Amino acid sequence: MSAAAGGLGFGLPAAIGLKLGSPRRPVVAVLGDGSSLYGIQGLWSASHYQAGVLFVVMANGAYAIMDRLPEHSGLGKAPWPGFAEVRICDTASGLGCPAVRITSHAQLVQVFDEILPSLAERTCPLALDIEVAPDATYG
């Protein structure tokens, strides 16, 4: 399983719908930054409708599954650039969704320790923009 196989943006809005449909259920959406960009405006909805989803976004500055398509077809490297400068945390904040940029394992553990015990009761979403290295061999 991989966050890179994110269903072309389905994961983010689906997690919001799940939380709105079952408000007492803890919901964690593990997404890639590339696939999350297809439905990023859903973070506004999560905030506006008080859907307390924890969005765990693995940010490698690329859309790995799409990048592999030309490679596997024999065409070589993808003809489009990566998007290393895109910050999910900045976009989330701009849409009214609280966000934290995570750059270390210790920081991730600390945030999980703070958030997970009360996840079921949360009414405020949180996007974790987790810096990860690209996987050159995905797919």
Coordinates of C-alpha atoms in Angstrom, one line a residue:
M1 CA 0.0 0.0 0.0
S2 CA 1.2 3.5 -0.7
A3 CA -0.1 7.0 -0.2
A4 CA 0.9 7.6 -3.8
A5 CA -1.9 5.5 -5.0
G6 CA -4.4 8.0 -3.8
G7 CA -7.2 7.5 -6.3
L8 CA -6.6 10.8 -8.1
G9 CA -7.8 12.9 -5.2
F10 CA -10.6 10.7 -3.9
G11 CA -9.0 10.2 -0.5
L12 CA -9.2 13.7 0.9
P13 CA -12.9 14.4 0.2
A14 CA -13.9 10.8 1.0
A15 CA -12.3 11.2 4.5
I16 CA -14.3 14.4 5.1
G17 CA -17.6 12.6 4.0
L18 CA -16.8 9.7 6.3
K19 CA -16.3 12.0 9.3
L20 CA -19.4 14.0 8.5
G21 CA -21.4 10.9 8.2
S22 CA -20.1 9.4 11.4
P23 CA -19.0 12.3 13.6
R24 CA -17.8 10.1 16.5
R25 CA -15.6 8.0 14.4
P26 CA -11.9 8.8 14.4
V27 CA -10.8 9.4 10.8
V28 CA -7.2 9.5 9.5
A29 CA -6.5 10.0 5.8
V30 CA -3.1 9.0 4.5
L31 CA -2.4 10.8 1.3
G32 CA 0.3 11.8 -1.1
D33 CA 0.9 15.4 -1.8
G34 CA 0.3 14.9 -5.6
S35 CA -3.0 13.1 -5.3
S36 CA -4.2 15.5 -2.6
L37 CA -3.9 18.4 -4.9
Y38 CA -6.7 17.1 -7.0
G39 CA -9.2 17.8 -4.2
I40 CA -7.3 20.2 -2.0
Q41 CA -10.2 22.6 -1.8
G42 CA -11.9 19.9 0.4
L43 CA -9.8 21.3 3.3
W44 CA -12.0 24.4 3.2
S45 CA -15.1 22.1 3.6
A46 CA -13.4 20.2 6.4
S47 CA -12.8 23.4 8.3
H48 CA -16.1 25.0 7.5
Y49 CA -18.2 22.0 8.4
Q50 CA -16.1 21.1 11.4
A51 CA -15.0 17.7 10.2
G52 CA -12.2 16.7 12.6
V53 CA -10.2 14.6 10.1
L54 CA -6.5 14.1 10.6
F55 CA -4.9 14.4 7.1
V56 CA -1.5 12.8 7.0
V57 CA 0.1 14.0 3.7
M58 CA 3.3 12.5 2.6
A59 CA 5.0 15.3 0.8
N60 CA 7.7 14.3 -1.7
G61 CA 7.1 17.1 -4.2
A62 CA 6.0 14.8 -6.9
Y63 CA 3.1 12.7 -8.1
A64 CA 4.9 9.4 -8.1
I65 CA 2.3 7.2 -9.7
M66 CA 1.9 9.5 -12.6
D67 CA 5.7 10.0 -12.9
R68 CA 6.1 6.2 -13.3
L69 CA 3.7 5.9 -16.2
P70 CA 6.1 7.2 -18.9
E71 CA 8.9 5.3 -17.4
H72 CA 7.1 2.0 -17.5
S73 CA 5.9 2.6 -21.0
G74 CA 9.5 3.0 -22.2
L75 CA 9.3 6.7 -22.8
G76 CA 11.8 7.6 -20.0
K77 CA 11.5 10.4 -17.5
A78 CA 8.2 12.2 -17.1
P79 CA 8.0 15.3 -19.3
W80 CA 6.5 17.5 -16.5
P81 CA 8.4 19.0 -13.6
G82 CA 8.0 18.1 -9.9
F83 CA 6.4 20.5 -7.5
A84 CA 8.9 20.6 -4.7
E85 CA 7.9 24.2 -3.8
V86 CA 4.3 23.3 -3.2
R87 CA 3.6 23.3 0.6
I88 CA 0.4 21.5 1.6
C89 CA 0.5 23.2 5.0
D90 CA 0.5 26.7 3.4
T91 CA -2.4 25.8 1.1
A92 CA -4.3 24.2 4.0
S93 CA -3.8 27.3 6.1
G94 CA -5.0 29.5 3.2
L95 CA -8.2 27.4 3.1
G96 CA -8.8 27.8 6.8
C97 CA -7.6 24.3 7.8
P98 CA -4.9 24.2 10.6
A99 CA -1.7 22.6 9.4
V100 CA 1.7 21.6 10.6
R101 CA 4.9 21.0 8.5
I102 CA 6.6 17.9 9.9
T103 CA 10.3 17.5 9.1
S104 CA 11.4 14.9 11.7
H105 CA 10.3 11.6 13.1
A106 CA 10.4 13.1 16.7
Q107 CA 8.1 15.9 15.6
L108 CA 5.7 13.5 14.0
V109 CA 5.6 11.3 17.2
Q110 CA 5.0 14.4 19.3
V111 CA 2.0 15.5 17.2
F112 CA 0.5 12.0 17.1
D113 CA 0.8 11.8 20.9
E114 CA -1.1 15.1 21.2
I115 CA -3.8 14.4 18.6
L116 CA -4.6 10.7 18.5
P117 CA -6.0 10.3 22.0
S118 CA -8.8 12.8 21.2
L119 CA -9.2 12.1 17.5
A120 CA -12.7 10.7 17.8
E121 CA -14.0 13.9 19.4
R122 CA -12.2 16.4 17.2
T123 CA -14.3 18.9 15.3
C124 CA -11.3 20.8 13.8
P125 CA -9.4 19.2 11.0
L126 CA -5.6 19.1 11.0
A127 CA -3.3 18.6 8.0
L128 CA 0.2 17.2 8.6
D129 CA 2.5 18.1 5.8
I130 CA 5.2 15.4 6.3
E131 CA 8.4 15.8 4.4
V132 CA 9.5 12.5 2.9
A133 CA 12.1 11.6 0.3
P134 CA 10.9 10.6 -3.1
D135 CA 10.9 6.9 -3.9
A136 CA 12.6 6.5 -7.2
T137 CA 11.5 2.8 -7.6
Y138 CA 7.8 3.2 -6.7
G139 CA 5.5 1.1 -8.9

